[in-house]
Structures are given as C-alpha cells and as structure tokens.
Short mmCIF file of C-alpha atoms and ligand atoms in Angstrom, two decimals:
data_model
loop_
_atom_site.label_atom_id
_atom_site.label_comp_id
_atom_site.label_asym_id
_atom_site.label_seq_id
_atom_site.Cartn_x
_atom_site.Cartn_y
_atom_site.Cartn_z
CA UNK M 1 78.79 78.25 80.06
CA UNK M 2 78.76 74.40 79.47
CA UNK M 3 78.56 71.49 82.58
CA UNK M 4 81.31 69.90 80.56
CA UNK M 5 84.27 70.21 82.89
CA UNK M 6 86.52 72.96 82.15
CA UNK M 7 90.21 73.15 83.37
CA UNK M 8 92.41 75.41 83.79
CA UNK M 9 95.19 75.16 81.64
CA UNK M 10 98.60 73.49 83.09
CA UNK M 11 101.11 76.94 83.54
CA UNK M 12 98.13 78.51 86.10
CA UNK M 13 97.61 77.40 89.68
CA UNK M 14 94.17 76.31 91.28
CA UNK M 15 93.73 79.89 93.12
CA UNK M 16 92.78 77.93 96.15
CA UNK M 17 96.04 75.53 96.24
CA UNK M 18 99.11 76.24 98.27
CA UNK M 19 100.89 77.86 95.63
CA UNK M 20 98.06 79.65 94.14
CA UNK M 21 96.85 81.70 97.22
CA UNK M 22 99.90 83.89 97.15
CA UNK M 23 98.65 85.25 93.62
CA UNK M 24 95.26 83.99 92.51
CA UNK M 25 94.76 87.03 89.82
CA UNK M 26 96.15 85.39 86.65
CA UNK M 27 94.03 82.00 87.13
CA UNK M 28 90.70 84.41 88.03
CA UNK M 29 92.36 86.35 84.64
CA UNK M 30 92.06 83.08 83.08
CA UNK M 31 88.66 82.18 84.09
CA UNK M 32 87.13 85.25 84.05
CA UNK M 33 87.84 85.16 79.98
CA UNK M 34 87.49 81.95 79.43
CA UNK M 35 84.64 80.05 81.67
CA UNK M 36 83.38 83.02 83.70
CA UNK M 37 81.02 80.76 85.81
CA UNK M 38 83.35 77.88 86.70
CA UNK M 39 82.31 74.80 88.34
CA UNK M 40 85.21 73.54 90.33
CA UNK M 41 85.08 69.72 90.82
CA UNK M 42 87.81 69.96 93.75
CA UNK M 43 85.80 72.26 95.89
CA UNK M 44 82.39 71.31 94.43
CA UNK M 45 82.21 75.35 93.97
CA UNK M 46 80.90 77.22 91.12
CA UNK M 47 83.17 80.17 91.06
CA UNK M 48 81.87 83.45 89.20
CA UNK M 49 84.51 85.80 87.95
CA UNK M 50 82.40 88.10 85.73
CA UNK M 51 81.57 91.99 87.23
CA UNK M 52 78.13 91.55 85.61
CA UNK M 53 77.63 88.12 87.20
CA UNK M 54 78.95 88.72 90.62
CA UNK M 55 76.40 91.76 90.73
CA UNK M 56 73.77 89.24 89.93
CA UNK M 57 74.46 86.65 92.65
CA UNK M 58 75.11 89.48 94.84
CA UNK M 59 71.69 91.46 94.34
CA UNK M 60 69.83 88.27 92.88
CA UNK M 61 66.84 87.24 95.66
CA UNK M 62 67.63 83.34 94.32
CA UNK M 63 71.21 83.31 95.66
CA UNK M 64 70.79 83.13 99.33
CA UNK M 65 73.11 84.37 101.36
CA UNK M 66 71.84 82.53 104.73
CA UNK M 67 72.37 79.11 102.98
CA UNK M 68 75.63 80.49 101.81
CA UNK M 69 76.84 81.21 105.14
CA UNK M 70 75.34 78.27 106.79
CA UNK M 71 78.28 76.59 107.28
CA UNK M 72 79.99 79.60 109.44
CA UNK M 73 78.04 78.27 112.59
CA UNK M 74 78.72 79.09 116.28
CA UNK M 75 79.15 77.79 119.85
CA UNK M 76 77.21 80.93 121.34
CA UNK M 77 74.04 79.72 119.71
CA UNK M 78 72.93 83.48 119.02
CA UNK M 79 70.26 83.91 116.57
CA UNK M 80 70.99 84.32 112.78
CA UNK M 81 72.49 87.69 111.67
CA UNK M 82 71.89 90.39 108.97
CA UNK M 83 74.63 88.39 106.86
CA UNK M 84 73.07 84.94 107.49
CA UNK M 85 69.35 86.12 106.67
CA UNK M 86 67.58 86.94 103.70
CA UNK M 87 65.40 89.73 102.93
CA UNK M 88 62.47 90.18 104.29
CA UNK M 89 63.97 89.14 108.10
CA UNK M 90 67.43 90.75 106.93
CA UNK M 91 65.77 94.17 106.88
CA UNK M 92 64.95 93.70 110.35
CA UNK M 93 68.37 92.95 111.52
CA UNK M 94 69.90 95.56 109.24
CA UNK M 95 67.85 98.64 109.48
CA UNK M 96 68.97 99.14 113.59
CA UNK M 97 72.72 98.29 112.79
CA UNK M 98 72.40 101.75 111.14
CA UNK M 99 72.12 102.89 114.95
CA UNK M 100 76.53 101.09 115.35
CA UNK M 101 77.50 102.19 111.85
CA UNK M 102 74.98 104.26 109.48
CA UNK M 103 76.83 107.66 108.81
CA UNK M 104 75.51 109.57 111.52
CA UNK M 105 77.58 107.60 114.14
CA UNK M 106 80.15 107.43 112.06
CA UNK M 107 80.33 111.57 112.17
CA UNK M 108 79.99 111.65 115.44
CA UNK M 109 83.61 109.63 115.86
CA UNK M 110 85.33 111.25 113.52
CA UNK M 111 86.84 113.89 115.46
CA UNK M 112 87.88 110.83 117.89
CA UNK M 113 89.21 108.98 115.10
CA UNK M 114 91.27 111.72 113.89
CA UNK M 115 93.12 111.80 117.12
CA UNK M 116 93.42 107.97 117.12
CA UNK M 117 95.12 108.22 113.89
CA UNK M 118 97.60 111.20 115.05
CA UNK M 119 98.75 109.28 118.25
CA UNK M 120 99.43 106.18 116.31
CA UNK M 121 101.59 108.15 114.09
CA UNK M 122 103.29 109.90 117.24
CA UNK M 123 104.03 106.24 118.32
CA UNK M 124 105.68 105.13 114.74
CA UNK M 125 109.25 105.05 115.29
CA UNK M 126 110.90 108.21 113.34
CA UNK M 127 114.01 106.33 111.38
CA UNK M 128 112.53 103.43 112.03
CA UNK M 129 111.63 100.03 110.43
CA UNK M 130 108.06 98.91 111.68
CA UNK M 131 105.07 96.16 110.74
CA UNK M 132 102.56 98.09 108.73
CA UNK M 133 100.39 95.22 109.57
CA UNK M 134 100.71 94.54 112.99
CA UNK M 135 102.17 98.21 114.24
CA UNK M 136 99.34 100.31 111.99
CA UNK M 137 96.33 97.83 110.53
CA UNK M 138 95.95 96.15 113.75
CA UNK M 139 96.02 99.35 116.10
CA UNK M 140 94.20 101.38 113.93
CA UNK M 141 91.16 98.85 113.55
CA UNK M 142 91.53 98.08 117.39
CA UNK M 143 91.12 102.15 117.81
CA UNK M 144 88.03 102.36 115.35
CA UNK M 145 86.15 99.27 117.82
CA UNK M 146 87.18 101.13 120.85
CA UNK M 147 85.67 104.43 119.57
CA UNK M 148 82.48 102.23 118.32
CA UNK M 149 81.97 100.60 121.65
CA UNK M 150 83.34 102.41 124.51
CA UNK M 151 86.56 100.32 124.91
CA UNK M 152 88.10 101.69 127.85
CA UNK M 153 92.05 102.20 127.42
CA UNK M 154 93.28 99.13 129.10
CA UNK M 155 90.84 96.55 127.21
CA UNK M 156 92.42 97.01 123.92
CA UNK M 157 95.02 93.87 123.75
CA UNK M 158 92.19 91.49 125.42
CA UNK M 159 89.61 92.75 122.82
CA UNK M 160 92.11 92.26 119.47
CA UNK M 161 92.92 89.20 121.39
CA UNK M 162 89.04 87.92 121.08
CA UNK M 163 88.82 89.69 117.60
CA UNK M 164 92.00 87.30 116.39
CA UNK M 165 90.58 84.23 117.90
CA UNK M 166 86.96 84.89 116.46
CA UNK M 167 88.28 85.81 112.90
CA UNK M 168 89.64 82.19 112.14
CA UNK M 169 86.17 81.32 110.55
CA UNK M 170 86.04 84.14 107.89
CA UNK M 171 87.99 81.78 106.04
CA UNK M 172 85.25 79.10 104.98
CA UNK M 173 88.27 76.56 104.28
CA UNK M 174 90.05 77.18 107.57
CA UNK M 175 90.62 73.32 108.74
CA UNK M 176 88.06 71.82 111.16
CA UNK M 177 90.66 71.83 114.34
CA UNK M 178 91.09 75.15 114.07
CA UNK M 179 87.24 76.22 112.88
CA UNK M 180 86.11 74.44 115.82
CA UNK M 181 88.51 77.05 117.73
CA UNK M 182 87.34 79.86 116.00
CA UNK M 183 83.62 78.42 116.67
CA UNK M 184 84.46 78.51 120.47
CA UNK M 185 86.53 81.75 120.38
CA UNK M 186 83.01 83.63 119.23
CA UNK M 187 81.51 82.17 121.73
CA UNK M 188 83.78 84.16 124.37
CA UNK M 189 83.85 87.04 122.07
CA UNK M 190 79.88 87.65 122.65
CA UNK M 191 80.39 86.73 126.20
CA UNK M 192 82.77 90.39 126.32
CA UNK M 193 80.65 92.21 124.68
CA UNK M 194 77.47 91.00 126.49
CA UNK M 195 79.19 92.04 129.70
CA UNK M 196 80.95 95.29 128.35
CA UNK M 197 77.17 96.37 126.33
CA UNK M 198 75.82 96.00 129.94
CA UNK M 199 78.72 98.43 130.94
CA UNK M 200 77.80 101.48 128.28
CA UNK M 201 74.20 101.72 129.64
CA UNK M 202 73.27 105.82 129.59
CA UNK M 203 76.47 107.07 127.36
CA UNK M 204 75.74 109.35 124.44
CA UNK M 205 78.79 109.18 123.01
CA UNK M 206 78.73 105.68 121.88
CA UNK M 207 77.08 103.96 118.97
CA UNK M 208 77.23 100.51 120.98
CA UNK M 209 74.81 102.11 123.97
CA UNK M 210 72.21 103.26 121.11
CA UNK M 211 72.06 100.05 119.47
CA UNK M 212 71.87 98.55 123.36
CA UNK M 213 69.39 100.92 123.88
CA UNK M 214 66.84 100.06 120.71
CA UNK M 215 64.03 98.04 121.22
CA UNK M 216 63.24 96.55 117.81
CA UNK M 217 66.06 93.63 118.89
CA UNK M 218 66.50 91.28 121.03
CA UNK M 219 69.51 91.34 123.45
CA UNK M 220 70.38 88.20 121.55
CA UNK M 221 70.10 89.83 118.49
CA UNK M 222 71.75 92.85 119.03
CA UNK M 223 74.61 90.51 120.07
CA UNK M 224 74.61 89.06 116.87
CA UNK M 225 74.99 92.08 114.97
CA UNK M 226 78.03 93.23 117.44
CA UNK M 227 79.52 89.77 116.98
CA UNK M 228 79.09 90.14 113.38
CA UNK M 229 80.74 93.08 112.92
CA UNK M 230 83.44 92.27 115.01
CA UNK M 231 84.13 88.50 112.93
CA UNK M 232 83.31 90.40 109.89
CA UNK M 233 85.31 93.56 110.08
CA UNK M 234 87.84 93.91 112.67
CA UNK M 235 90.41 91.57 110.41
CA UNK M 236 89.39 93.00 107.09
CA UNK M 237 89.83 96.80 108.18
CA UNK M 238 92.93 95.95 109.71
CA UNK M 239 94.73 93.85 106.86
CA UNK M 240 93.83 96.44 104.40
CA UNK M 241 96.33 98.84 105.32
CA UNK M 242 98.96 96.18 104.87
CA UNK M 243 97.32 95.23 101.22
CA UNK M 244 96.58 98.75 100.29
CA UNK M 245 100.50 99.92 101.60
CA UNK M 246 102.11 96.96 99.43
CA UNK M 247 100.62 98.15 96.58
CA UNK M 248 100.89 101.95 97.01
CA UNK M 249 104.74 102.44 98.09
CA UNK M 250 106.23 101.23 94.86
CA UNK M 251 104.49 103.28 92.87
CA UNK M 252 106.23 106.70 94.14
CA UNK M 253 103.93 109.14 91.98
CA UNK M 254 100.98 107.41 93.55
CA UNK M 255 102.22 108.18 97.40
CA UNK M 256 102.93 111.86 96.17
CA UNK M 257 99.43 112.45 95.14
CA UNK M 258 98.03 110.62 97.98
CA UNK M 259 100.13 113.08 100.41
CA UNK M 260 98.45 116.05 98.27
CA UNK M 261 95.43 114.60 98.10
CA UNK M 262 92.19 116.40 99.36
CA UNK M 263 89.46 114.68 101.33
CA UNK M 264 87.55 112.99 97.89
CA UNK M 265 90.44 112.38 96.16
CA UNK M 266 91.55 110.68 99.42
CA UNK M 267 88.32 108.84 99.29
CA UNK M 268 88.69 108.13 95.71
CA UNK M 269 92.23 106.39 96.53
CA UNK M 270 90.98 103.71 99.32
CA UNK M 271 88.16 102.71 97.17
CA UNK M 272 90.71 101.47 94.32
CA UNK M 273 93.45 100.14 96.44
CA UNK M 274 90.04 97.93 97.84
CA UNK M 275 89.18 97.48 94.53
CA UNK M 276 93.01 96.23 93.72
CA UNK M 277 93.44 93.51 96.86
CA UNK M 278 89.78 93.46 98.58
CA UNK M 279 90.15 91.82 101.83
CA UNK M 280 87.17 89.76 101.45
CA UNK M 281 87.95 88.33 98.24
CA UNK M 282 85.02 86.00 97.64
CA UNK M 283 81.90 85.43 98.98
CA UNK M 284 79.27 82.46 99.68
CA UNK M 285 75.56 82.19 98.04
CA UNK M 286 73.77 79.07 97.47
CA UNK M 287 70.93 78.92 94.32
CA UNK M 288 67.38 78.62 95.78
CA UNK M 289 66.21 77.77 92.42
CA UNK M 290 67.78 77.04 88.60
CA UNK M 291 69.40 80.11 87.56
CA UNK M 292 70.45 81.04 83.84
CA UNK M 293 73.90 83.12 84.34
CA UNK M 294 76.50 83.72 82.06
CA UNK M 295 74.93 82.13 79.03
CA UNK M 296 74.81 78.67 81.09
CA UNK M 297 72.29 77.23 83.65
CA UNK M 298 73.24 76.37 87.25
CA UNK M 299 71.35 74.02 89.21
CA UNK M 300 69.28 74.69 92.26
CA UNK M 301 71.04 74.09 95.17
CA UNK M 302 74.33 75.12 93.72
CA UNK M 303 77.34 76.83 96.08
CA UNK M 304 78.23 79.89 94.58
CA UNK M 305 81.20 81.98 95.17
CA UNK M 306 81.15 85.42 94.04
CA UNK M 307 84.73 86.21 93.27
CA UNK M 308 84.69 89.69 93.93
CA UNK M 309 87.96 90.09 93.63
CA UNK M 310 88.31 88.64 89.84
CA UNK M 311 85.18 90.94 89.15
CA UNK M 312 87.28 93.46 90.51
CA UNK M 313 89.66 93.29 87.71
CA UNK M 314 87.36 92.74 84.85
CA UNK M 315 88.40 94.99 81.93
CA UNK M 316 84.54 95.14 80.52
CA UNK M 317 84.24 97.61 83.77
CA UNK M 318 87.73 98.96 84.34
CA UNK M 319 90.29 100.45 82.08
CA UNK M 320 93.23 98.87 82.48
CA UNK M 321 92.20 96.79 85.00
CA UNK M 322 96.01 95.88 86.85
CA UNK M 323 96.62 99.38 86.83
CA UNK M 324 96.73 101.35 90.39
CA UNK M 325 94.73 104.66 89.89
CA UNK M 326 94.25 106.57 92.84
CA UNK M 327 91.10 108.63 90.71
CA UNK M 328 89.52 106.11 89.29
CA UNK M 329 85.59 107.66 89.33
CA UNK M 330 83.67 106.44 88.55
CA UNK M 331 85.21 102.91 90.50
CA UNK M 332 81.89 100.34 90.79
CA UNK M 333 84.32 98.27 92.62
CA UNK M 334 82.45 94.73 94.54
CA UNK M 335 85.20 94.83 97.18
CA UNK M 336 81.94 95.92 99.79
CA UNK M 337 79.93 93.06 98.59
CA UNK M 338 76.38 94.60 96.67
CA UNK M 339 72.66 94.37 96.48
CA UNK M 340 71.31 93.79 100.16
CA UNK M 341 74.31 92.50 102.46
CA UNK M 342 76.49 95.87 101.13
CA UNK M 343 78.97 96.44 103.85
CA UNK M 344 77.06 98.51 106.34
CA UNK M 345 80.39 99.42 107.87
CA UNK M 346 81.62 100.91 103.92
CA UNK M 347 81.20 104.69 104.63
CA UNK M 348 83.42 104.17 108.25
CA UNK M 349 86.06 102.41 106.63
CA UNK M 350 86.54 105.07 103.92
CA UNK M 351 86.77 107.55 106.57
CA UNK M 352 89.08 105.63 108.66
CA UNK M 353 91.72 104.40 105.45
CA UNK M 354 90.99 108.43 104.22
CA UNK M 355 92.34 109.55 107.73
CA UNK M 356 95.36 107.66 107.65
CA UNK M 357 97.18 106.85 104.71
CA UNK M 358 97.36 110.63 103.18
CA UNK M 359 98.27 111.71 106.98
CA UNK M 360 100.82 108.31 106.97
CA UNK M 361 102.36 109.68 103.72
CA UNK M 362 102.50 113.19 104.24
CA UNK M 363 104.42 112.50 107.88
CA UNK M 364 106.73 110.51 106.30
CA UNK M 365 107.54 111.25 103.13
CA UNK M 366 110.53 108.70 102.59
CA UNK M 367 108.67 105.62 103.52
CA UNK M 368 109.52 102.69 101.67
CA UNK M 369 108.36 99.42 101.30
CA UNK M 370 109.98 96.12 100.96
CA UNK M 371 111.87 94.78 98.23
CA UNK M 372 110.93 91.13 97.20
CA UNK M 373 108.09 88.93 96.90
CA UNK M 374 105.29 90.03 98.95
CA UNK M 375 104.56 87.50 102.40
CA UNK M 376 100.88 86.65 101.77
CA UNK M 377 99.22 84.55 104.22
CA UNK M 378 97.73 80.68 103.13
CA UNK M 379 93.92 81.88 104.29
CA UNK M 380 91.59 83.00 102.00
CA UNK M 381 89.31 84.78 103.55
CA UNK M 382 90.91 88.37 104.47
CA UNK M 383 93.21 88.29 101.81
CA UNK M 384 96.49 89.06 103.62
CA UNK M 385 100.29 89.88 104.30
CA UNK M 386 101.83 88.13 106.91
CA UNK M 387 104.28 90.89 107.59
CA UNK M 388 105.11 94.41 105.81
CA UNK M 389 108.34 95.54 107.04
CA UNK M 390 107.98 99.38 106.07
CA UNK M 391 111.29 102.02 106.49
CA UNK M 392 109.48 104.95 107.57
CA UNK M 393 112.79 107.56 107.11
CA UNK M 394 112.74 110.65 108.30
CA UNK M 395 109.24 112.72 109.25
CA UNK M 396 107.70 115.84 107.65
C1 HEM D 1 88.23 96.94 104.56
C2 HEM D 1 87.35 96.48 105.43
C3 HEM D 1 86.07 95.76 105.05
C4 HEM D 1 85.73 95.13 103.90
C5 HEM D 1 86.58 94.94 102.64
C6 HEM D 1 84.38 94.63 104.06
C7 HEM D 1 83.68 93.93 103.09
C8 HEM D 1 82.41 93.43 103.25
C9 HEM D 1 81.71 92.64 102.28
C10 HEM D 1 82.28 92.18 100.95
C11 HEM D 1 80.47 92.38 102.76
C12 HEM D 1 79.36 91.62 102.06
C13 HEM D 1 79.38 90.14 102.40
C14 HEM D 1 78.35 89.37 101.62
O1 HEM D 1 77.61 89.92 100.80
O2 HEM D 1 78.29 88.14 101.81
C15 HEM D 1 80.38 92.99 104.08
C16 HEM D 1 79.27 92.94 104.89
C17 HEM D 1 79.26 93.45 106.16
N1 HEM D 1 80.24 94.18 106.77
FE1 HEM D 1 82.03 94.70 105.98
N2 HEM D 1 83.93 94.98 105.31
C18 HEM D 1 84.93 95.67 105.94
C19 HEM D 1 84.88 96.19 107.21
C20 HEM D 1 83.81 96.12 108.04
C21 HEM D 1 83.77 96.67 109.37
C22 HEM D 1 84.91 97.46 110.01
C23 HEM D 1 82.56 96.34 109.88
C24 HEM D 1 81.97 96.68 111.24
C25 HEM D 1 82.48 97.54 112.10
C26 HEM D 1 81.81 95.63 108.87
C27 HEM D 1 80.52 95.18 109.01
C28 HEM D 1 79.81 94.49 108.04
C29 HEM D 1 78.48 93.98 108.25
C30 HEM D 1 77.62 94.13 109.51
C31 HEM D 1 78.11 93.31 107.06
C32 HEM D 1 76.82 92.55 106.79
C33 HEM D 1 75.82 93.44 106.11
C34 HEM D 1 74.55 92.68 105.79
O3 HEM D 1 74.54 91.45 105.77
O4 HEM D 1 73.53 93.35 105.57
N3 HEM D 1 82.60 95.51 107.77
N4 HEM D 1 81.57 93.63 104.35
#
C-alpha cells in the first residue's frame, strides 16, 4: 500500500456513486487486486477489500468498532450497545443477548418458525406473480420478530412499520433529512418495545421475557440490545431472500438441488448465497492507533470500512469466486461480520433462510425469476432489490 493517491481506472464506477451501487463487484474486483487498502479521497474512507485484511480490522482490538459506529446516534438516548462498544464492556452487553438469540432460543422457535414458513407459503398465490421481497422477505422476517418477542397477531404491520422507519440509518450515507428521521423513528421504535417488554412479563415461551427477566442489564440496556437487533437485523434478514432468490432462480440446477437438499446442505446453500450478495456489505471501524495492513501503514484515527462483501469474493479464499455453489464447505464467508461483533443472530438466520427457500422451491417447482437487469436499491447499507417480481407456476 502507498498514501500516494490511487484511482480507479476510467471504465469502473466509484462503488458508492449513483451508477456504481447497482453493481459495485467489478470496482471492489479492481481494488481488491490492485490497492487492497484504498484510501478514498471522496469519502475520506479507507476501504479494505482483502479476506485477510477485513479479518484483521474485524478481529483486530485497534479497529474500534464504537468509534466506527459513532456516527449512527439516536434520539432515545439509550446507552451504547454490544455493536457500539468494545471489548471488555462489549462482553457485558453481549454475553445476555445470548438469552434473545444464542441457539437455545433459537431451538425453542423452531417448531414455531416452521409453521410461520408453511402459512406464508399457503398465502403465495398458486399461478401467481408475487414480490419476493415485499410478499416473502418482509413477512418472513416480520414472523421471526414476532416469534422472538411475543408479537401478538394484530401488531405485525405497526411493528414492520417501526422496523422500516428505524432501518433508514443502517445506511451510514443515508442523507441528513432523512437520518434525522431514522434518528427519531428509533426513538419510537424503543418506545414499542419498552411498552410491549413490559407486556411479556412471566411467559416461557419467549426469548424477549428472559432477556426482560435478567438482571445483569439495565432496562435501558436491555432496550438497547432489542433496538439493536431490530435496526440491525429486521432489514437485512428480510432483503436477503430477495438477494439470495435473484441469484438462485437463473441458475435452474442450483434450485433443483436446493429442493433436494437435506438440512446441511440446506445450510451450506444460505451461507454462499450470503457470501454472494451479503446484506450488510461493509462495515465501520476507526484505527485507535497506527496500524501496518496490507504491506502499507494507516494512520491512527483512520475510518475504516471493511468491505466484506469484496472479501467475499476474493479468489485467494474462494475458488472461483463469481461462481454460485450451493456446497461450498468449507465457505469462511465475512457476510456475519468476525472476531467479537459476529452476528449473534447468525445461527437463527440460517435456520430461518434453511426453512424456507428448499420448502419455497420444492412447493413450487416452476418458479421463475425475472428477466432483465436486476432493480437494486441506491442505499448501501442492506444491499437490496427494490422489487423481485417472481412467477411462482404451478405447486408441488
Ligand atoms: C441476513 C441477515 C443478517 C446479516 C447479513 C447480518 C450481518 C451482521 C454483521 C455483518 C454484523 C457485524 C457488524 C460489525 O461487525 O460491525 C452483525 C452483528 C449483529 N447482528 Fe446481524 N445480520 C443479520 C441478521 C440479524 C438479525 C435477524 C439479528 C437479530 C434478530 C441480528 C443481530 C445482530 C446483533 C445483535 C449484532 C451485533 C453483535 C455484536 O456487536 O456483538 N442480525 N450482523
């Protein structure tokens, strides 16, 4: 790496301009090869492309993950969170989030999940044309909150109402009219869930009323964590579908094994369509100290995004790196972050994306996606369609 400015050469586009964010992977390509740690003068960003690197800033104790997320502050003026803290305190905030999310609760939902998943494919229109990504993401990760929290029936649209409004600020370069909204839209967000925590008192069956129910928080901070893994997952979980169905229906051998697949090879397949399109496509660190990386130095104080998306793709980690395949193993994909701030919410999104696409698949086996250029969304931050018209056909 040199400080000399590098640029990238005239035929790609910035992955952050207009025209860039519908495809960013050849300019990552680019950089990845070429100037894996990238300091980018428009942004005043270093952006690291390299598998090896991004592992580093991910598990490295001088990238800092609270300064890095500094900037997504709130109008609910709850404390900091387990993605806005730094080991040692993070370990604090983390350890009783296992209580919402660790594996045990998520076993004890999947039986409820399972019959989320079969209703929403008794809704899907038969010969129909639907939304993947507003008539399957968005239910489905609605369905996986309700089960997580207690959401009675009827509160569903006014909770993926709050969950919409309070997502705007995943994308750190939303623009400050509408951050502010997103700012405020927390706000009322942990206002719900204060009142509807209050609500779940006593049940057994819900991970929300056990994390309620621990001690080692303060209401406050047990807010924070539900807030955070509303802001930080409700949006991702349910845009994946959409990104993992656009790049799974055109490739018909791929949808036949999926509809054969078993429970791991199931597994296996949401793991590399993550690894392919991962919803959180970057993440924020800033250096505490001067760090060698990548053969260069960067400065203390630097912003850092980890661009796990471009690390992803790096073909010093994965054969043919473009290439959708559904067994990839083993797949040490970054699409769950790394190193302390892992998604703590990984093993109940596997389960969830493992219910439902072989079950999707199997039930209809002549679904087809678009033709065309996929819609992707301008934000950055989930990495999105707009739309996915599907044809489901006929069902099993
Ligand atoms: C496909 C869906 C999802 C993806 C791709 C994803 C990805 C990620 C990534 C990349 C991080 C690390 C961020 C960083 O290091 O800065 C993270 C952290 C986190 N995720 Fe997820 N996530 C998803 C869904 C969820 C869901 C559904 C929840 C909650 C129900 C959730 C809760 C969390 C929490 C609490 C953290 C912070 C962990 C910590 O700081 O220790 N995520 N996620």
């Amino acid at each position: 790496m040199t400080t000399a400015p590098v640029r990238l050469p005239e035929h790609l586009i910035h992955p952050f301009a207009p025209a860039g964010r519908a495809n960013p992977h050849p300019a990552y390509r680019w950089l990845r090869a070429n100037d894996p740690v990238h300091y980018d003068a428009a942004s005043r960003l270093w952006l690291v492309t390299a598998h090896g690197d991004c592992a580093t800033v991910l598990r490295d104790p001088r990238f800092s993950a609270a300064q890095g997320q500094r900037e997504r502050a709130r109008d609910d003026a709850l404390p900091p969170s387990m993605l806005t803290t730094d080991p040692p305190d993070h370990h604090r905030l983390r350890a009783p989030g296992a209580l919402l999310l660790g594996p045990a609760a998520v076993r004890s939902l999947s039986a409820g999940l399972l019959e989320d998943v079969d209703a929403l494919l008794d809704r899907l229109p038969v010969g129909g044309r639907v939304d993947a990504v507003a008539e399957i993401g968005r239910p489905l990760a609605t369905a996986v909150y309700a089960r997580l929290f207690g959401l009675p029936a009827g509160e569903s649209k006014r909770f993926e109402a709050l969950a919409r409004a309070a997502s705007v600020n995943l994308d750190p370069m939303v623009p400050p009219a509408r951050a502010a909204l997103g700012r405020s839209a927390a706000g009322a967000l942990t206002h719900y869930l204060d009142g509807h925590a209050s609500s779940v008192v006593g049940r057994t069956d819900v991970p929300l009323a056990a994390l309620a129910a621990d001690d080692r928080l303060s209401r406050a901070e047990m807010l924070g964590i539900l807030s955070l893994a509303v802001i930080g997952g409700w949006q991702p979980l349910a845009e994946f579908i959409g990104n993992a169905l656009h790049l799974l229906l055109p490739d018909r051998a791929a949808v036949s094994s999926l509809a054969g697949a078993d429970e791991d090879l199931a597994r296996l397949a949401v793991d590399e369509l993550l690894r392919l399109e991962a919803p959180i496509p970057f993440t924020a660190r800033v250096t505490t100290d001067r760090v060698e990386l990548g053969g260069g130095v960067l400065p203390a104080g630097a912003r850092v995004l980890a661009v796990l998306t471009a690390a992803n793709r790096d073909p010093s980690v994965f054969t043919d790196p473009d290439e959708l395949r559904l067994d990839r193993s083993p797949n040490p994909h970054l699409g769950f972050g790394g190193g302390p701030h892992f998604c703590l919410a990984a093993p109940l999104v596997r389960q969830t994306a493992a219910l439902l696409l072989p079950r999707l698949v199997r039930r209809f086996p002549a679904l087809r996606g678009p033709d065309g250029v996929p819609d992707w969304d301008q934000c950055l931050v989930p990495r999105r369609l707009r739309a996915l018209p599907i044809e489901l056909g006929g069902s099993a």
